[in-house]
Short mmCIF file of C-alpha atoms and ligand atoms in Angstrom, two decimals:
data_model
loop_
_atom_site.label_atom_id
_atom_site.label_comp_id
_atom_site.label_asym_id
_atom_site.label_seq_id
_atom_site.Cartn_x
_atom_site.Cartn_y
_atom_site.Cartn_z
CA MET A 5 0.00 0.00 0.00
CA PHE A 6 1.27 3.39 -0.96
CA ASP A 7 0.00 6.86 -0.22
CA LEU A 8 0.65 9.66 -2.63
CA ARG A 9 -0.50 13.11 -1.75
CA LEU A 10 -0.41 15.49 -4.70
CA GLN A 11 0.38 18.93 -3.36
CA ALA A 12 1.62 22.38 -4.22
CA GLY A 13 4.79 23.61 -2.59
CA THR A 14 7.89 25.72 -2.86
CA SER A 15 11.26 24.47 -4.09
CA ARG A 16 14.69 26.03 -4.08
CA PHE A 17 16.46 24.97 -7.27
CA LEU A 18 18.56 28.08 -7.91
CA PRO A 19 20.60 29.85 -5.25
CA GLY A 20 18.55 32.54 -3.55
CA ARG A 21 15.41 31.98 -5.57
CA THR A 22 12.28 30.03 -4.84
CA THR A 23 10.02 28.31 -7.31
CA SER A 24 6.39 27.29 -6.94
CA THR A 25 6.14 23.62 -7.79
CA TRP A 26 4.00 20.54 -7.44
CA GLY A 27 5.01 17.21 -5.99
CA ALA A 28 3.76 14.03 -4.40
CA ASN A 29 4.36 13.88 -0.61
CA GLY A 30 6.70 16.83 -1.03
CA ALA A 31 7.21 19.99 -3.00
CA TYR A 32 8.76 18.52 -6.14
CA LEU A 33 8.65 15.06 -7.75
CA GLY A 34 7.40 12.16 -5.67
CA PRO A 35 8.75 9.20 -3.74
CA THR A 36 10.26 6.26 -5.57
CA LEU A 37 7.85 3.37 -5.17
CA HIS A 38 9.30 -0.12 -4.84
CA ALA A 39 7.32 -3.31 -5.34
CA SER A 40 8.03 -6.90 -6.29
CA ARG A 41 6.53 -9.13 -8.89
CA GLY A 42 3.55 -10.85 -7.32
CA ASP A 43 2.77 -8.00 -4.93
CA LYS A 44 -0.76 -6.79 -4.83
CA VAL A 45 -0.44 -3.03 -4.71
CA ARG A 46 -2.96 -0.43 -3.72
CA ILE A 47 -2.09 3.20 -4.14
CA ASN A 48 -4.09 5.93 -2.49
CA VAL A 49 -3.64 9.04 -4.58
CA THR A 50 -5.06 12.11 -2.87
CA ASN A 51 -5.39 15.27 -4.89
CA THR A 52 -4.91 18.39 -2.77
CA LEU A 53 -4.27 20.54 -5.83
CA GLY A 54 -6.88 23.03 -6.86
CA GLU A 55 -7.68 21.19 -10.07
CA ALA A 56 -8.36 17.72 -11.38
CA THR A 57 -5.47 15.56 -12.52
CA THR A 58 -4.66 11.88 -12.96
CA ILE A 59 -1.72 9.64 -12.16
CA HIS A 60 -0.68 7.12 -14.78
CA TRP A 61 1.69 4.20 -14.07
CA HIS A 62 3.86 4.36 -17.17
CA GLY A 63 5.03 0.93 -18.32
CA MET A 64 2.79 -1.04 -16.03
CA HIS A 65 0.65 -3.95 -17.14
CA LEU A 66 -2.64 -3.43 -15.33
CA PRO A 67 -6.40 -3.22 -15.74
CA ALA A 68 -7.50 -0.19 -17.76
CA ARG A 69 -9.42 1.19 -14.78
CA ALA A 70 -6.22 1.34 -12.75
CA ASP A 71 -4.15 2.85 -15.57
CA GLY A 72 -4.61 6.49 -14.57
CA GLY A 73 -5.11 7.80 -18.06
CA PRO A 74 -7.46 10.68 -18.84
CA HIS A 75 -10.44 8.44 -18.16
CA GLN A 76 -9.65 8.26 -14.43
CA PRO A 77 -9.67 11.89 -13.29
CA ILE A 78 -9.07 12.63 -9.61
CA ALA A 79 -11.18 15.62 -8.61
CA PRO A 80 -9.72 18.21 -6.22
CA GLY A 81 -9.99 16.81 -2.71
CA ALA A 82 -10.68 13.28 -3.90
CA THR A 83 -8.66 10.10 -3.35
CA TRP A 84 -8.30 7.52 -6.11
CA SER A 85 -7.19 4.05 -5.04
CA PRO A 86 -6.33 1.77 -7.92
CA THR A 87 -5.23 -1.74 -7.09
CA TRP A 88 -3.62 -4.46 -9.16
CA THR A 89 -1.19 -7.34 -8.90
CA ILE A 90 2.28 -6.70 -10.28
CA ASP A 91 2.99 -9.36 -12.85
CA GLN A 92 5.91 -8.40 -15.01
CA PRO A 93 9.69 -8.60 -14.85
CA ALA A 94 11.94 -6.28 -12.85
CA ALA A 95 12.01 -2.84 -14.45
CA THR A 96 12.17 0.91 -13.99
CA PHE A 97 8.74 2.42 -14.46
CA TRP A 98 7.48 5.85 -13.57
CA TYR A 99 4.30 7.66 -12.73
CA HIS A 100 3.05 10.99 -13.95
CA PRO A 101 -0.18 12.94 -14.50
CA HIS A 102 -2.14 12.26 -17.68
CA PRO A 103 -5.14 14.61 -17.64
CA HIS A 104 -6.63 15.53 -20.98
CA GLY A 105 -4.90 18.64 -22.30
CA GLU A 106 -2.93 19.36 -19.12
CA THR A 107 -0.30 16.64 -19.03
CA GLU A 108 2.62 18.81 -20.06
CA ASP A 109 1.78 21.47 -17.48
CA HIS A 110 1.26 19.05 -14.60
CA VAL A 111 4.43 17.11 -15.29
CA TYR A 112 6.42 20.31 -15.82
CA ARG A 113 5.32 21.68 -12.44
CA GLY A 114 6.89 18.61 -10.89
CA LEU A 115 4.49 15.69 -10.62
CA SER A 116 6.44 12.54 -11.50
CA GLY A 117 8.22 9.75 -9.72
CA LEU A 118 9.85 6.39 -10.24
CA PHE A 119 8.16 3.05 -9.70
CA LEU A 120 10.69 0.24 -9.44
CA ILE A 121 9.74 -3.40 -9.78
CA ASP A 122 12.00 -6.25 -8.80
CA ASP A 123 11.68 -9.99 -9.16
CA PRO A 124 13.59 -13.09 -7.99
CA GLN A 125 15.51 -13.28 -11.25
CA GLY A 126 16.69 -9.68 -10.96
CA ARG A 127 17.49 -10.02 -7.25
CA ALA A 128 19.68 -13.05 -7.92
CA LEU A 129 21.91 -11.18 -10.35
CA PRO A 130 25.08 -9.63 -8.94
CA LEU A 131 24.17 -6.14 -10.20
CA PRO A 132 24.48 -2.99 -8.11
CA LYS A 133 21.14 -2.80 -6.30
CA ARG A 134 21.50 -0.70 -3.17
CA TYR A 135 19.17 2.18 -3.84
CA GLY A 136 20.83 5.55 -3.30
CA VAL A 137 24.24 3.88 -2.80
CA ASP A 138 25.22 2.08 -5.99
CA ASP A 139 21.80 2.05 -7.67
CA LEU A 140 20.95 5.65 -8.43
CA PRO A 141 17.84 7.20 -9.94
CA VAL A 142 18.57 9.89 -12.54
CA ILE A 143 15.40 11.75 -13.50
CA ILE A 144 16.35 14.15 -16.28
CA GLN A 145 14.26 17.27 -16.90
CA ASP A 146 14.86 20.55 -18.68
CA LYS A 147 13.38 23.76 -17.32
CA ARG A 148 13.25 27.39 -18.17
CA PHE A 149 13.45 29.66 -15.14
CA ARG A 150 12.30 33.26 -15.14
CA ALA A 151 14.46 35.85 -13.39
CA ASP A 152 12.35 35.59 -10.24
CA GLY A 153 12.89 31.84 -10.08
CA SER A 154 9.44 30.86 -11.30
CA LEU A 155 9.02 28.20 -13.95
CA GLY A 156 8.66 29.60 -17.43
CA GLY A 157 7.00 27.70 -20.19
CA GLY A 158 8.30 26.96 -23.64
CA LYS A 159 8.97 23.78 -25.46
CA LEU A 160 12.56 23.29 -24.38
CA GLY A 161 14.30 24.45 -21.23
CA THR A 162 17.92 25.53 -21.03
CA ASP A 163 18.56 24.40 -17.45
CA ILE A 164 18.73 20.79 -16.42
CA LEU A 165 17.42 19.35 -13.17
CA ILE A 166 18.41 15.88 -12.05
CA ASN A 167 15.99 14.46 -9.48
CA GLY A 168 14.89 18.04 -8.97
CA THR A 169 18.44 19.25 -8.24
CA TYR A 170 20.18 21.93 -10.28
CA ASP A 171 23.89 21.44 -11.06
CA PRO A 172 24.16 18.24 -9.03
CA HIS A 173 26.94 15.91 -8.01
CA VAL A 174 26.84 12.54 -6.36
CA ASP A 175 29.47 10.80 -4.23
CA VAL A 176 29.98 7.15 -5.00
CA GLY A 177 31.91 4.55 -3.00
CA THR A 178 31.79 1.46 -5.19
CA GLN A 179 33.64 0.45 -8.34
CA LEU A 180 30.45 -0.10 -10.28
CA VAL A 181 27.41 2.13 -10.14
CA ARG A 182 24.04 1.60 -11.76
CA PHE A 183 22.18 4.62 -13.05
CA ARG A 184 18.48 4.38 -13.76
CA LEU A 185 17.99 7.06 -16.38
CA LEU A 186 14.54 8.48 -17.03
CA ASN A 187 13.78 11.21 -19.52
CA ALA A 188 10.90 12.98 -17.75
CA SER A 189 11.14 16.08 -19.94
CA SER A 190 8.34 17.63 -21.96
CA ALA A 191 9.93 17.49 -25.38
CA ARG A 192 13.70 17.28 -25.15
CA SER A 193 15.65 14.22 -26.26
CA TYR A 194 19.04 13.37 -24.78
CA ASP A 195 22.00 11.28 -25.86
CA VAL A 196 23.56 10.19 -22.59
CA GLY A 197 27.19 9.28 -22.08
CA PHE A 198 30.15 10.43 -20.00
CA THR A 199 32.29 13.53 -20.46
CA ASP A 200 35.37 11.36 -21.17
CA ASP A 201 33.40 9.11 -23.50
CA ARG A 202 34.05 6.02 -21.40
CA ALA A 203 31.98 2.96 -22.20
CA PHE A 204 29.35 1.53 -19.87
CA ASP A 205 27.07 -1.47 -19.88
CA LEU A 206 23.47 -0.96 -20.92
CA ILE A 207 21.60 -3.54 -18.82
CA ALA A 208 17.94 -2.58 -19.09
CA THR A 209 15.47 -0.55 -21.10
CA ASP A 210 11.82 0.45 -20.55
CA GLY A 211 10.39 -2.97 -19.81
CA GLY A 212 13.27 -4.52 -17.89
CA LEU A 213 16.62 -6.25 -18.09
CA LEU A 214 18.14 -7.09 -21.45
CA ASP A 215 19.10 -10.65 -22.29
CA VAL A 216 22.75 -9.59 -22.34
CA PRO A 217 24.49 -6.32 -21.46
CA TYR A 218 25.68 -4.09 -24.30
CA HIS A 219 28.92 -2.17 -24.09
CA LEU A 220 28.11 1.33 -25.36
CA ASN A 221 29.21 4.88 -24.86
CA ARG A 222 25.92 6.61 -25.63
CA VAL A 223 22.30 5.84 -25.01
CA PRO A 224 19.60 8.05 -26.56
CA LEU A 225 16.43 8.84 -24.61
CA SER A 226 13.35 10.53 -26.01
CA PRO A 227 10.67 11.72 -23.54
CA GLY A 228 9.28 8.87 -21.43
CA GLU A 229 12.07 6.39 -22.17
CA ARG A 230 14.25 4.72 -19.53
CA ALA A 231 17.62 3.01 -19.63
CA GLU A 232 19.68 1.40 -16.90
CA ILE A 233 23.43 1.57 -17.29
CA VAL A 234 26.31 0.31 -15.14
CA ALA A 235 29.55 2.29 -15.23
CA ALA A 236 32.96 1.68 -13.63
CA PHE A 237 34.88 4.32 -11.67
CA GLU A 238 38.47 4.77 -10.50
CA PRO A 239 39.24 5.89 -6.94
CA GLY A 240 39.21 9.65 -6.53
CA GLU A 241 38.13 10.53 -10.06
CA ARG A 242 35.51 12.99 -11.20
CA VAL A 243 33.57 12.57 -14.36
CA ALA A 244 30.12 13.72 -15.41
CA LEU A 245 27.18 12.16 -17.13
CA ARG A 246 26.62 14.33 -20.18
CA SER A 247 23.96 14.57 -22.82
CA PHE A 248 25.57 14.96 -26.23
CA GLN A 249 23.86 16.32 -29.33
CA PRO A 250 20.94 13.96 -29.95
CA ASP A 251 20.36 12.59 -33.42
CA LEU A 252 16.79 13.67 -34.05
CA GLY A 253 16.92 12.72 -37.70
CA GLU A 254 15.61 16.18 -38.55
CA ASN A 255 16.84 18.73 -41.04
CA PHE A 256 19.26 21.37 -39.90
CA LEU A 257 16.77 24.08 -38.99
CA PRO A 258 14.08 22.11 -37.16
CA ALA A 259 16.84 20.16 -35.41
CA ARG A 260 18.23 23.41 -34.03
CA PHE A 261 14.85 24.35 -32.57
CA ASP A 262 14.25 20.87 -31.21
CA GLY A 263 17.51 20.69 -29.28
CA GLY A 264 19.59 18.77 -31.83
CA ASP A 265 22.56 21.11 -31.27
CA ASP A 266 22.44 21.05 -27.49
CA THR A 267 24.81 19.48 -25.02
CA PHE A 268 24.33 19.46 -21.26
CA ASP A 269 26.24 18.14 -18.31
CA LEU A 270 23.78 16.16 -16.25
CA LEU A 271 25.37 14.83 -13.08
CA GLN A 272 28.92 14.96 -11.79
CA VAL A 273 30.13 11.72 -10.25
CA ARG A 274 32.76 12.02 -7.49
CA ALA A 275 34.39 8.72 -6.67
CA ALA A 276 35.75 8.18 -3.14
CA GLY A 277 39.48 7.68 -2.59
CA ARG A 278 38.82 4.03 -1.82
CA LEU A 279 36.11 2.17 -3.66
CA ARG A 280 34.42 -0.97 -2.49
CA GLY A 281 34.72 -3.79 -4.99
CA SER A 282 31.71 -4.74 -7.11
CA ALA A 283 30.91 -8.00 -8.83
CA ALA A 284 31.36 -7.88 -12.59
CA VAL A 285 28.25 -7.35 -14.69
CA PRO A 286 27.09 -10.85 -15.59
CA ALA A 287 27.31 -11.90 -19.23
CA ARG A 288 23.70 -13.09 -19.17
CA LEU A 289 21.03 -10.99 -17.55
CA ALA A 290 17.45 -12.01 -18.00
CA HIS A 291 15.69 -14.74 -19.82
CA HIS A 292 12.38 -13.52 -21.18
CA ASP A 293 9.57 -15.32 -22.93
CA VAL A 294 9.92 -14.87 -26.64
CA LEU A 295 7.04 -13.64 -28.77
CA ASN A 296 6.56 -15.50 -31.98
CA GLU A 297 6.31 -13.17 -34.96
CA ALA A 298 4.73 -15.87 -37.09
CA GLY A 299 1.97 -16.20 -34.52
CA ALA A 300 0.85 -12.59 -34.86
CA ALA A 301 -2.89 -12.32 -35.41
CA THR A 302 -2.71 -9.09 -37.39
CA THR A 303 -0.55 -6.20 -38.48
CA ARG A 304 -1.92 -2.81 -37.53
CA ARG A 305 -0.66 0.27 -39.33
CA ILE A 306 -0.66 3.59 -37.54
CA ARG A 307 0.57 6.93 -38.85
CA ILE A 308 1.65 9.97 -36.92
CA THR A 309 0.18 12.61 -39.16
CA SER A 310 1.00 15.82 -37.27
CA SER A 311 1.95 17.09 -33.83
CA SER A 312 -1.70 16.87 -32.94
CA SER A 313 -3.02 13.86 -34.78
CA ILE A 314 -2.65 10.13 -35.26
CA ASP A 315 -4.12 8.73 -38.46
CA GLY A 316 -5.41 12.23 -39.15
CA LYS A 317 -7.52 12.37 -35.99
CA SER A 318 -7.09 14.28 -32.76
CA MET A 319 -7.80 12.66 -29.45
CA ASP A 320 -11.43 12.23 -28.64
CA MET A 321 -12.22 10.76 -25.26
CA GLY A 322 -15.40 9.35 -26.71
CA ARG A 323 -13.79 7.46 -29.54
CA ILE A 324 -11.97 4.14 -29.52
CA ASP A 325 -9.63 3.84 -32.47
CA GLN A 326 -8.30 0.34 -32.20
CA VAL A 327 -9.85 -2.70 -30.62
CA VAL A 328 -7.55 -5.56 -29.75
CA THR A 329 -8.30 -9.03 -28.53
CA VAL A 330 -6.92 -10.30 -25.26
CA GLY A 331 -4.76 -13.34 -25.75
CA THR A 332 -3.43 -12.30 -29.13
CA THR A 333 -0.04 -11.20 -30.40
CA GLU A 334 0.05 -8.37 -32.92
CA ILE A 335 2.49 -6.52 -35.10
CA TRP A 336 2.19 -2.75 -35.11
CA GLU A 337 3.81 -0.59 -37.72
CA VAL A 338 3.98 3.05 -36.82
CA ARG A 339 5.21 5.63 -39.29
CA ASN A 340 6.05 9.25 -38.62
CA GLN A 341 4.84 11.12 -41.66
CA THR A 342 5.81 14.54 -40.36
CA GLY A 343 9.01 16.55 -40.70
CA SER A 344 9.89 16.49 -37.01
CA LEU A 345 10.70 13.98 -34.31
CA HIS A 346 7.88 12.28 -32.45
CA ASN A 347 7.83 9.14 -30.41
CA PHE A 348 5.29 6.44 -29.76
CA HIS A 349 4.13 5.04 -26.45
CA VAL A 350 1.56 2.34 -25.76
CA HIS A 351 -0.06 1.80 -22.39
CA ASP A 352 -0.39 -1.59 -20.67
CA VAL A 353 2.04 -3.53 -22.85
CA GLN A 354 5.74 -3.81 -23.54
CA PHE A 355 6.85 -4.53 -27.07
CA LYS A 356 9.77 -6.02 -28.97
CA VAL A 357 11.11 -3.91 -31.85
CA LEU A 358 11.45 -5.91 -35.06
CA ALA A 359 12.65 -3.06 -37.26
CA TRP A 360 13.41 0.59 -36.72
CA ARG A 361 14.54 3.29 -39.13
CA GLY A 362 14.67 0.73 -41.88
CA GLY A 363 16.97 -1.77 -40.18
CA PRO A 364 17.27 -4.16 -37.26
CA PRO A 365 16.93 -2.57 -33.81
CA PRO A 366 20.12 -1.10 -32.29
CA PRO A 367 21.16 -2.46 -28.84
CA TYR A 368 19.18 0.18 -26.96
CA LEU A 369 16.01 -1.02 -28.71
CA ALA A 370 16.81 -4.71 -28.38
CA GLY A 371 14.93 -5.27 -25.13
CA TRP A 372 11.38 -4.63 -23.94
CA LYS A 373 10.17 -1.16 -24.77
CA ASP A 374 7.02 0.87 -24.22
CA THR A 375 8.21 4.08 -25.86
CA VAL A 376 10.25 4.46 -29.02
CA ALA A 377 11.61 7.50 -30.87
CA LEU A 378 10.39 8.09 -34.40
CA PRO A 379 12.50 10.45 -36.50
CA PRO A 380 10.78 12.18 -39.43
CA GLY A 381 9.75 9.87 -42.24
CA GLN A 382 10.81 6.79 -40.27
CA SER A 383 8.87 3.87 -38.97
CA VAL A 384 9.02 1.23 -36.31
CA ARG A 385 7.67 -2.28 -36.52
CA PHE A 386 7.08 -4.06 -33.26
CA LEU A 387 5.56 -7.16 -31.80
CA THR A 388 3.42 -7.13 -28.68
CA ARG A 389 1.03 -9.35 -26.82
CA PHE A 390 -2.21 -8.26 -25.22
CA SER A 391 -2.98 -10.32 -22.18
CA ASP A 392 -5.13 -10.56 -19.09
CA TYR A 393 -7.28 -7.47 -18.98
CA ALA A 394 -10.32 -7.17 -21.17
CA ASP A 395 -12.37 -4.03 -20.78
CA PRO A 396 -14.52 -3.02 -23.70
CA SER A 397 -15.52 0.32 -22.24
CA THR A 398 -12.40 1.76 -20.60
CA PRO A 399 -9.63 2.24 -23.12
CA TYR A 400 -5.86 2.37 -22.85
CA MET A 401 -3.94 5.06 -24.71
CA PHE A 402 -1.26 5.16 -27.31
CA HIS A 403 0.32 8.45 -28.20
CA CYS A 404 3.37 10.57 -28.83
CA HIS A 405 5.12 11.17 -25.49
CA LEU A 406 6.28 14.66 -26.36
CA LEU A 407 3.91 16.02 -23.78
CA ARG A 408 2.79 19.02 -25.75
CA HIS A 409 1.81 16.82 -28.65
CA GLU A 410 -0.01 14.61 -26.23
CA ASP A 411 -1.94 17.64 -25.01
CA GLU A 412 -2.58 18.86 -28.52
CA GLY A 413 -4.26 15.60 -29.27
CA SER A 414 -1.77 13.26 -30.88
CA TRP A 415 -3.18 10.25 -29.16
CA ALA A 416 -5.70 7.61 -29.64
CA SER A 417 -7.19 4.89 -27.55
CA SER A 418 -7.40 1.19 -27.79
CA SER A 419 -9.51 -1.09 -25.73
CA SER A 420 -9.09 -4.77 -25.20
CA CYS A 421 -11.89 -7.19 -25.68
CA SER A 422 -12.11 -10.77 -24.80
CA ARG A 423 -13.73 -11.55 -28.12
CA PRO A 424 -12.88 -10.25 -31.56
CA ARG A 425 -14.86 -7.29 -32.80
CA PRO A 426 -15.03 -6.16 -36.38
CA PRO A 427 -12.29 -3.67 -37.11
CA GLY A 428 -13.38 -0.05 -37.12
CA SER A 429 -16.28 -0.62 -34.78
CA ARG A 430 -16.74 2.22 -32.37
CA ARG A 431 -17.92 2.29 -28.83
CA ARG A 432 -18.58 5.08 -26.48
CA THR A 433 -16.12 5.15 -23.70
CA SER A 434 -17.24 5.83 -20.22
CA THR A 435 -16.00 9.33 -19.63
CA ARG A 436 -16.96 9.64 -16.08
CA ALA A 437 -17.44 13.29 -15.47
CA ASP A 438 -15.88 13.81 -13.08
CA PRO A 439 22.33 28.65 -24.05
CA PRO A 440 22.26 25.37 -25.32
CA TRP A 441 25.64 24.64 -23.72
CA SER A 442 25.53 24.36 -20.03
CA PRO A 443 28.76 25.26 -18.30
CA SER A 444 30.95 22.26 -17.73
CA SER A 445 29.46 20.83 -14.59
CA CYS A 446 31.06 21.85 -11.36
CA GLY A 447 28.42 19.87 -9.52
CA GLY A 448 27.62 22.48 -6.91
CA ALA A 449 24.71 20.71 -5.29
CA ARG A 450 24.84 17.36 -3.57
CA LEU A 451 22.32 15.05 -5.08
CA ASP A 452 21.79 13.07 -1.90
CA ALA A 453 19.86 15.95 -0.39
CA LEU A 454 17.23 15.10 -2.88
CA TRP A 455 16.91 11.51 -1.83
CA GLY A 456 15.33 12.64 1.36
CA GLY A 457 12.60 13.67 -1.01
CA THR A 458 12.38 10.77 -3.36
CA GLN A 459 13.74 7.74 -1.69
CA GLU A 460 10.74 6.82 0.38
CA SER A 461 10.03 3.37 -0.80
CA GLU A 462 8.87 0.09 0.56
CA THR A 463 5.94 -1.85 -0.43
CA ILE A 464 2.61 -3.24 0.55
CA SER A 465 2.61 -3.46 4.31
CA GLY A 466 3.99 -0.10 5.33
CA SER A 467 2.78 3.15 3.92
CA LEU A 468 5.16 5.80 2.77
CA GLN A 469 6.54 8.34 5.14
CA ARG A 470 6.58 11.97 4.29
CA PRO A 471 9.91 12.96 2.86
CA ASP A 472 12.09 14.93 5.18
CA GLY A 473 13.47 17.86 3.27
CA ALA A 474 10.39 18.84 1.35
CA GLU A 475 8.61 22.07 2.07
CA ALA A 476 4.93 21.67 1.48
CA ALA A 477 2.65 24.63 1.07
CU1 C2O B 27 3.83 8.21 -19.86
CU2 C2O B 27 0.26 7.87 -21.83
O1 C2O B 27 2.05 8.07 -20.80
CU1 CU B 28 4.92 14.23 -31.04
#
């Protein structure tokens, strides 16, 4: 059982300036929730904000009613208590608001948090797994601050916050450190590596551990995507996680306006003079069930037709665009027909990429994914299986995760049925009323301060404590 209290508060990101923000159980962001496969979770989400919102469990396989999409609004003053049984492999998920037309604003103000799942398989692996010690959350967000410290709007921000901390550093005391990277930004894509270009092991993506680790020096992340990497450090050294110029696949001019020229230092890592030894990253990580492409019941084709439409249609809460059958495997082919970068996210399921940008998936798309970047003119072909939850009236969503596009209407809904329905059939849904370059990081702020605010974890039996450092309004 978890308790999340959505509240307004005041944060101090920049020296001497305060910023009005939103958070869960604190002023900015929310606690990291931990649960294990097999746990039955119940989350009491209380909305003390002055307006309706929702909380969506991004990446989670759950009944549509518990999904927290726009069809489950939480009125001001109300508590929403979804419950479901966690039944998926160890992974880094996250939660964030998903109200119709207000998602970008609510996330930007600060409502987001991590939701970590573990399982016996993951626990048995000798990977760094001490949260806050050698297993570190890295929530990446860009912001634009006005002179008075308040949050400005705009598509892209020029200042980076990591876990709600500006210009952060972290002290590490082990040879190997695992970073759970989440791009929780509105529209900015990152290409994450280290300032000295050292290689690291990519061990997990959106839906969990990879079969084998990949030795890389960059991992790209469009909004909503996660990656877990393990990096090695030498005693006493300092090096920073940096986002290099992301390959958006766009032409020169749009790329400039979409952040394609931008580089940011994200988080400075300060290694202790003596480092505790870590076990080597195992050569085999997880063993997942394999989906059989030949067994796919159908191939669905979906086009991103503008920043505000999928298949030429804007989101309509009363329309269901795709109806899938529980117990079937499908191939989806999604093409970006526009001139700028979008991405594609599906609720409830994880998928396996069969082809991307005209070729086989690169290592960072080799594992389970729920969100995938789609450069202009490019397509993705993936395989997914719909299982367990049939609900003909409450739909799940699929959409572009650039939050503004999501708000503008580039999303559609799908509902699962236990029996096949003729394609194209429509049902009413139950809408219950209700400077590009940041200065080379000097790492002025200790990141650990933040963990008072986000670390609160633990599952089921205990409820979450209020974070210490947060100043609630
Ligand atoms: Cu992360 Cu439909 O959302
Ligand atoms: Cu988009």
